[in-house]
Amino acid sequence: MSKFITFEGIDGAGKSTHIAFVSDYIKARGIELVSSREPGGTPLGEKLREIVLHEKMHLETEALLVFASRREHLAQVIQPALARGAWVISDRFTDSTFAYQGGGRGTSLAKLEALEQWVHPDVQPDLTLLFDVPLEVARARLDATRELDKFEQEKADFFAATRNEYLRRAAQFPQRFRVIDSTQSIAEIQQQIAAILDACF
Ligand SMILES: Nc1ncnc2c1ncn2[C@@H]1O[C@H](COP(=O)(O)OP(=O)(O)OP(=O)(O)O)[C@@H](O)[C@H]1O
Ligand SMILES: Cc1cn([C@H]2C[C@H](O)[C@@H](COP(=O)(O)O)O2)c(=O)[nH]c1=O
């Protein structure tokens, strides 16, 4: 049976580091896997990603654009894959919108819930891995690696509110969220993820 798995966390929490591991772990069981990301995942979505990550805009414009990218992603990639029985992993999904646009920017959660109902009333992840770290740890990891985009340049308050909203949602939806202490070593985290995935097979 198909599964939809999402990876979440503040920038630098380490989620991208574990996607290859999860991908190999699932494929080793002979399962067809589609690996994607948001914003993006389709040619149109990738164009929207460039705009969202680099242009300044009204906070609600930003929320609308990430949901526009998601609508296309669902139609072109996620829903067809799930319908044929494949597993899908997505580097970010709607929890990112609640955390970044809702928690970080302060867009009304009721408006985001309305958009969620519009764009994917019948689709929710089966499993969401939330990579959780203190802001300073995430920031140090980012500074060590790359040029920062619009979100990554935000201040500590923004990321504190983003992280809080993630943790609030994890408490709200405990059946699908698994919170991973991402201050652990990569090997320890992989061991924890393997145990979580084993429960899905
Ligand atoms: N558990 C860990 N311990 C030490 N370093 C880590 C750990 N996890 C990730 N890193 C390092 O931190 C940096 C950021 O990791 P990664 O790109 O996976 O973060 P991310 O959460 O995907 O960030 P973004 O959302 O901005 O893409 C990388 O250099 C990675 O090697
Ligand atoms: C899906 C989604 C993403 N974002 C932000 C969060 C990140 O800062 C970037 C994506 O970068 P990554 O390195 O690929 O993680 O986009 C957002 O603000 N809202 C969303 O819905």
Short mmCIF file of C-alpha atoms and ligand atoms in Angstrom, two decimals:
data_model
loop_
_atom_site.label_atom_id
_atom_site.label_comp_id
_atom_site.label_asym_id
_atom_site.label_seq_id
_atom_site.Cartn_x
_atom_site.Cartn_y
_atom_site.Cartn_z
CA MET A 1 0.00 0.00 0.00
CA SER A 2 1.23 3.49 -0.86
CA LYS A 3 2.66 5.79 1.81
CA PHE A 4 3.22 9.54 1.84
CA ILE A 5 6.14 10.60 4.04
CA THR A 6 7.14 14.22 4.65
CA PHE A 7 10.32 15.73 6.09
CA GLU A 8 10.04 18.90 8.14
CA GLY A 9 12.16 21.20 10.27
CA ILE A 10 13.64 24.67 10.43
CA ASP A 11 16.42 25.44 7.94
CA GLY A 12 19.58 23.63 8.96
CA ALA A 13 17.82 21.07 11.16
CA GLY A 14 19.27 18.32 8.97
CA LYS A 15 16.29 16.90 7.10
CA SER A 16 17.94 16.88 3.64
CA THR A 17 20.85 14.90 5.09
CA HIS A 18 18.53 11.99 5.83
CA ILE A 19 16.52 11.88 2.63
CA ALA A 20 19.04 9.74 0.74
CA PHE A 21 19.17 7.31 3.66
CA VAL A 22 15.37 6.99 3.77
CA SER A 23 15.19 6.68 0.01
CA ASP A 24 17.73 3.80 -0.02
CA TYR A 25 16.03 2.14 2.96
CA ILE A 26 12.66 2.08 1.23
CA LYS A 27 13.96 1.13 -2.22
CA ALA A 28 15.92 -1.78 -0.71
CA ARG A 29 12.52 -3.34 0.04
CA GLY A 30 11.60 -3.31 -3.65
CA ILE A 31 9.13 -0.45 -3.23
CA GLU A 32 8.67 2.12 -6.01
CA LEU A 33 9.62 5.47 -4.50
CA VAL A 34 9.09 9.02 -5.75
CA SER A 35 11.25 11.62 -4.02
CA SER A 36 10.30 15.27 -4.34
CA ARG A 37 10.36 18.63 -2.60
CA GLU A 38 8.41 21.81 -1.88
CA PRO A 39 8.16 24.47 -2.95
CA GLY A 40 8.88 22.78 -6.26
CA GLY A 41 8.62 19.22 -7.47
CA THR A 42 7.27 20.22 -10.92
CA PRO A 43 8.64 22.59 -13.60
CA LEU A 44 6.09 25.25 -12.61
CA GLY A 45 6.66 24.59 -8.91
CA GLU A 46 10.41 25.07 -9.33
CA LYS A 47 9.78 28.48 -10.97
CA LEU A 48 7.53 29.42 -8.04
CA ARG A 49 10.24 28.21 -5.65
CA GLU A 50 12.75 30.65 -7.14
CA ILE A 51 10.29 33.50 -6.61
CA VAL A 52 9.28 32.48 -3.08
CA LEU A 53 12.86 31.95 -1.90
CA HIS A 54 14.28 35.14 -3.39
CA GLU A 55 11.60 37.86 -3.82
CA LYS A 56 10.17 40.04 -1.09
CA MET A 57 6.34 39.97 -1.05
CA HIS A 58 3.25 40.39 1.10
CA LEU A 59 2.95 37.58 3.64
CA GLU A 60 -0.32 36.33 2.13
CA THR A 61 1.13 36.35 -1.39
CA GLU A 62 3.83 34.03 -0.07
CA ALA A 63 1.22 31.67 1.42
CA LEU A 64 -0.76 31.65 -1.83
CA LEU A 65 2.34 30.90 -3.91
CA VAL A 66 3.43 27.93 -1.79
CA PHE A 67 -0.09 26.52 -2.03
CA ALA A 68 -0.12 27.14 -5.81
CA SER A 69 3.13 25.17 -6.08
CA ARG A 70 1.58 22.45 -3.89
CA ARG A 71 -1.57 22.22 -6.01
CA GLU A 72 0.55 21.49 -9.08
CA HIS A 73 2.79 19.10 -7.14
CA LEU A 74 -0.22 17.12 -5.93
CA ALA A 75 -1.79 16.97 -9.39
CA GLN A 76 1.36 16.13 -11.35
CA VAL A 77 3.44 14.08 -8.93
CA ILE A 78 2.02 13.11 -5.53
CA GLN A 79 -1.50 11.92 -6.34
CA PRO A 80 -0.59 9.93 -9.49
CA ALA A 81 2.24 8.18 -7.61
CA LEU A 82 0.06 7.32 -4.61
CA ALA A 83 -2.73 6.15 -6.93
CA ARG A 84 -0.44 3.59 -8.59
CA GLY A 85 0.76 2.31 -5.19
CA ALA A 86 4.15 4.03 -5.07
CA TRP A 87 5.55 5.63 -1.93
CA VAL A 88 6.23 9.36 -2.00
CA ILE A 89 8.70 11.30 0.12
CA SER A 90 8.57 15.06 0.07
CA ASP A 91 11.17 17.41 1.50
CA ARG A 92 8.55 19.72 3.11
CA PHE A 93 4.77 19.93 2.67
CA THR A 94 1.90 21.83 4.29
CA ASP A 95 3.36 21.70 7.82
CA SER A 96 6.08 24.02 6.45
CA THR A 97 3.41 26.53 5.49
CA PHE A 98 1.87 26.48 8.96
CA ALA A 99 5.32 26.78 10.53
CA TYR A 100 6.88 29.43 8.23
CA GLN A 101 3.93 31.46 6.91
CA GLY A 102 1.77 30.90 10.01
CA GLY A 103 4.26 30.77 12.90
CA GLY A 104 7.13 32.73 11.36
CA ARG A 105 5.30 35.40 9.35
CA GLY A 106 2.09 35.53 11.36
CA THR A 107 -0.40 34.71 8.58
CA SER A 108 -3.74 33.71 10.09
CA LEU A 109 -3.85 29.96 10.74
CA ALA A 110 -7.57 29.98 9.84
CA LYS A 111 -6.69 31.28 6.36
CA LEU A 112 -4.02 28.59 5.98
CA GLU A 113 -6.53 25.94 7.08
CA ALA A 114 -8.95 27.21 4.43
CA LEU A 115 -6.24 26.94 1.76
CA GLU A 116 -5.32 23.46 2.97
CA GLN A 117 -8.98 22.40 2.70
CA TRP A 118 -9.14 23.84 -0.80
CA VAL A 119 -5.88 22.38 -2.12
CA HIS A 120 -5.79 18.95 -0.49
CA PRO A 121 -8.98 18.13 1.43
CA ASP A 122 -8.33 14.38 1.10
CA VAL A 123 -4.54 14.09 1.29
CA GLN A 124 -2.43 14.10 4.46
CA PRO A 125 1.00 12.56 5.04
CA ASP A 126 0.97 9.08 6.59
CA LEU A 127 4.19 9.94 8.40
CA THR A 128 5.91 13.27 9.11
CA LEU A 129 9.49 13.24 10.37
CA LEU A 130 10.10 16.50 12.22
CA PHE A 131 13.81 17.21 12.69
CA ASP A 132 13.95 19.39 15.76
CA VAL A 133 16.97 21.39 16.91
CA PRO A 134 17.62 24.57 18.90
CA LEU A 135 17.94 27.61 16.64
CA GLU A 136 21.63 28.13 17.39
CA VAL A 137 22.50 24.60 16.26
CA ALA A 138 20.56 25.01 13.00
CA ARG A 139 22.10 28.42 12.37
CA ALA A 140 25.66 27.16 12.94
CA ARG A 141 25.07 24.29 10.51
CA LEU A 142 23.73 26.67 7.85
CA ASP A 143 26.49 29.21 8.26
CA ALA A 144 29.00 26.43 7.80
CA THR A 145 27.58 25.35 4.48
CA ARG A 146 26.13 27.87 2.05
CA GLU A 147 24.86 31.23 0.81
CA LEU A 148 21.61 31.97 2.65
CA ASP A 149 18.23 32.44 0.89
CA LYS A 150 15.43 34.80 2.00
CA PHE A 151 14.14 32.51 4.77
CA GLU A 152 17.56 31.45 6.00
CA GLN A 153 18.43 35.15 6.52
CA GLU A 154 15.51 35.62 8.95
CA LYS A 155 16.24 36.50 12.57
CA ALA A 156 16.08 34.27 15.66
CA ASP A 157 12.50 35.40 16.54
CA PHE A 158 11.22 34.17 13.19
CA PHE A 159 12.79 30.72 13.67
CA ALA A 160 11.66 30.51 17.29
CA ALA A 161 8.06 31.08 16.15
CA THR A 162 8.51 28.65 13.24
CA ARG A 163 9.89 25.93 15.50
CA ASN A 164 7.10 26.50 18.06
CA GLU A 165 4.44 26.10 15.39
CA TYR A 166 6.07 22.85 14.22
CA LEU A 167 6.03 21.52 17.78
CA ARG A 168 2.43 22.66 18.25
CA ARG A 169 1.40 20.74 15.14
CA ALA A 170 3.36 17.67 16.24
CA ALA A 171 1.35 17.71 19.47
CA GLN A 172 -1.89 18.27 17.52
CA PHE A 173 -1.28 15.34 15.12
CA PRO A 174 0.65 12.77 17.17
CA GLN A 175 -0.54 9.87 15.00
CA ARG A 176 1.53 11.00 11.99
CA PHE A 177 4.34 13.11 13.52
CA ARG A 178 7.59 11.66 14.83
CA VAL A 179 9.80 14.30 16.42
CA ILE A 180 13.50 13.53 16.02
CA ASP A 181 16.07 15.18 18.26
CA SER A 182 18.34 16.39 15.50
CA THR A 183 21.19 17.32 17.86
CA GLN A 184 22.05 13.61 17.89
CA SER A 185 24.74 12.26 15.58
CA ILE A 186 23.76 11.38 12.01
CA ALA A 187 24.26 7.66 12.83
CA GLU A 188 21.96 7.84 15.88
CA ILE A 189 19.29 9.64 13.87
CA GLN A 190 19.48 7.05 11.09
CA GLN A 191 19.01 4.28 13.64
CA GLN A 192 15.91 6.04 14.97
CA ILE A 193 14.52 6.60 11.46
CA ALA A 194 15.10 2.94 10.55
CA ALA A 195 13.02 1.88 13.57
CA ILE A 196 10.24 4.29 12.58
CA LEU A 197 10.22 3.02 8.99
CA ASP A 198 10.30 -0.64 10.07
CA ALA A 199 6.97 -0.01 11.75
CA CYS A 200 5.56 1.13 8.36
CA PHE A 201 6.51 -1.98 6.33
N1 LIG B 1 22.95 15.34 13.03
C1 LIG B 1 23.84 16.13 12.48
N2 LIG B 1 24.99 16.38 13.11
C2 LIG B 1 25.91 17.21 12.56
N3 LIG B 1 25.77 17.86 11.38
C3 LIG B 1 24.63 17.65 10.72
C4 LIG B 1 23.60 16.79 11.22
N4 LIG B 1 22.58 16.79 10.35
C5 LIG B 1 22.94 17.61 9.33
N5 LIG B 1 24.17 18.12 9.55
C6 LIG B 1 24.87 19.07 8.69
O1 LIG B 1 24.19 20.31 8.77
C7 LIG B 1 24.15 20.96 7.49
C8 LIG B 1 22.68 21.24 7.12
O2 LIG B 1 22.00 20.00 6.94
P1 LIG B 1 20.80 19.83 5.90
O3 LIG B 1 21.14 20.48 4.59
O4 LIG B 1 20.41 18.41 5.90
O5 LIG B 1 19.69 20.69 6.63
P2 LIG B 1 18.21 20.98 6.17
O6 LIG B 1 17.38 20.87 7.38
O7 LIG B 1 17.84 20.15 5.02
O8 LIG B 1 18.31 22.49 5.74
P3 LIG B 1 17.41 23.27 4.65
O9 LIG B 1 16.01 23.10 5.07
O10 LIG B 1 17.86 24.68 4.73
O11 LIG B 1 17.72 22.63 3.32
C9 LIG B 1 24.86 20.02 6.51
O12 LIG B 1 26.19 20.45 6.38
C10 LIG B 1 24.83 18.66 7.23
O13 LIG B 1 25.92 17.84 6.89
C1 LIG B 2 7.15 24.22 1.52
C2 LIG B 2 7.46 25.55 2.14
C3 LIG B 2 8.77 25.99 2.28
N1 LIG B 2 9.03 27.17 2.84
C4 LIG B 2 10.44 27.62 2.97
C5 LIG B 2 11.20 26.87 4.01
C6 LIG B 2 12.62 26.88 3.51
O1 LIG B 2 13.25 28.03 4.04
C7 LIG B 2 12.46 27.04 2.01
C8 LIG B 2 12.80 25.78 1.26
O2 LIG B 2 14.15 25.53 1.40
P1 LIG B 2 14.76 24.04 1.63
O3 LIG B 2 16.23 24.28 1.73
O4 LIG B 2 14.40 23.26 0.42
O5 LIG B 2 14.20 23.46 2.85
O6 LIG B 2 11.11 27.38 1.76
C9 LIG B 2 8.01 27.98 3.28
O7 LIG B 2 8.25 29.08 3.78
N2 LIG B 2 6.73 27.55 3.17
C10 LIG B 2 6.40 26.35 2.60
O8 LIG B 2 5.19 25.98 2.52
#
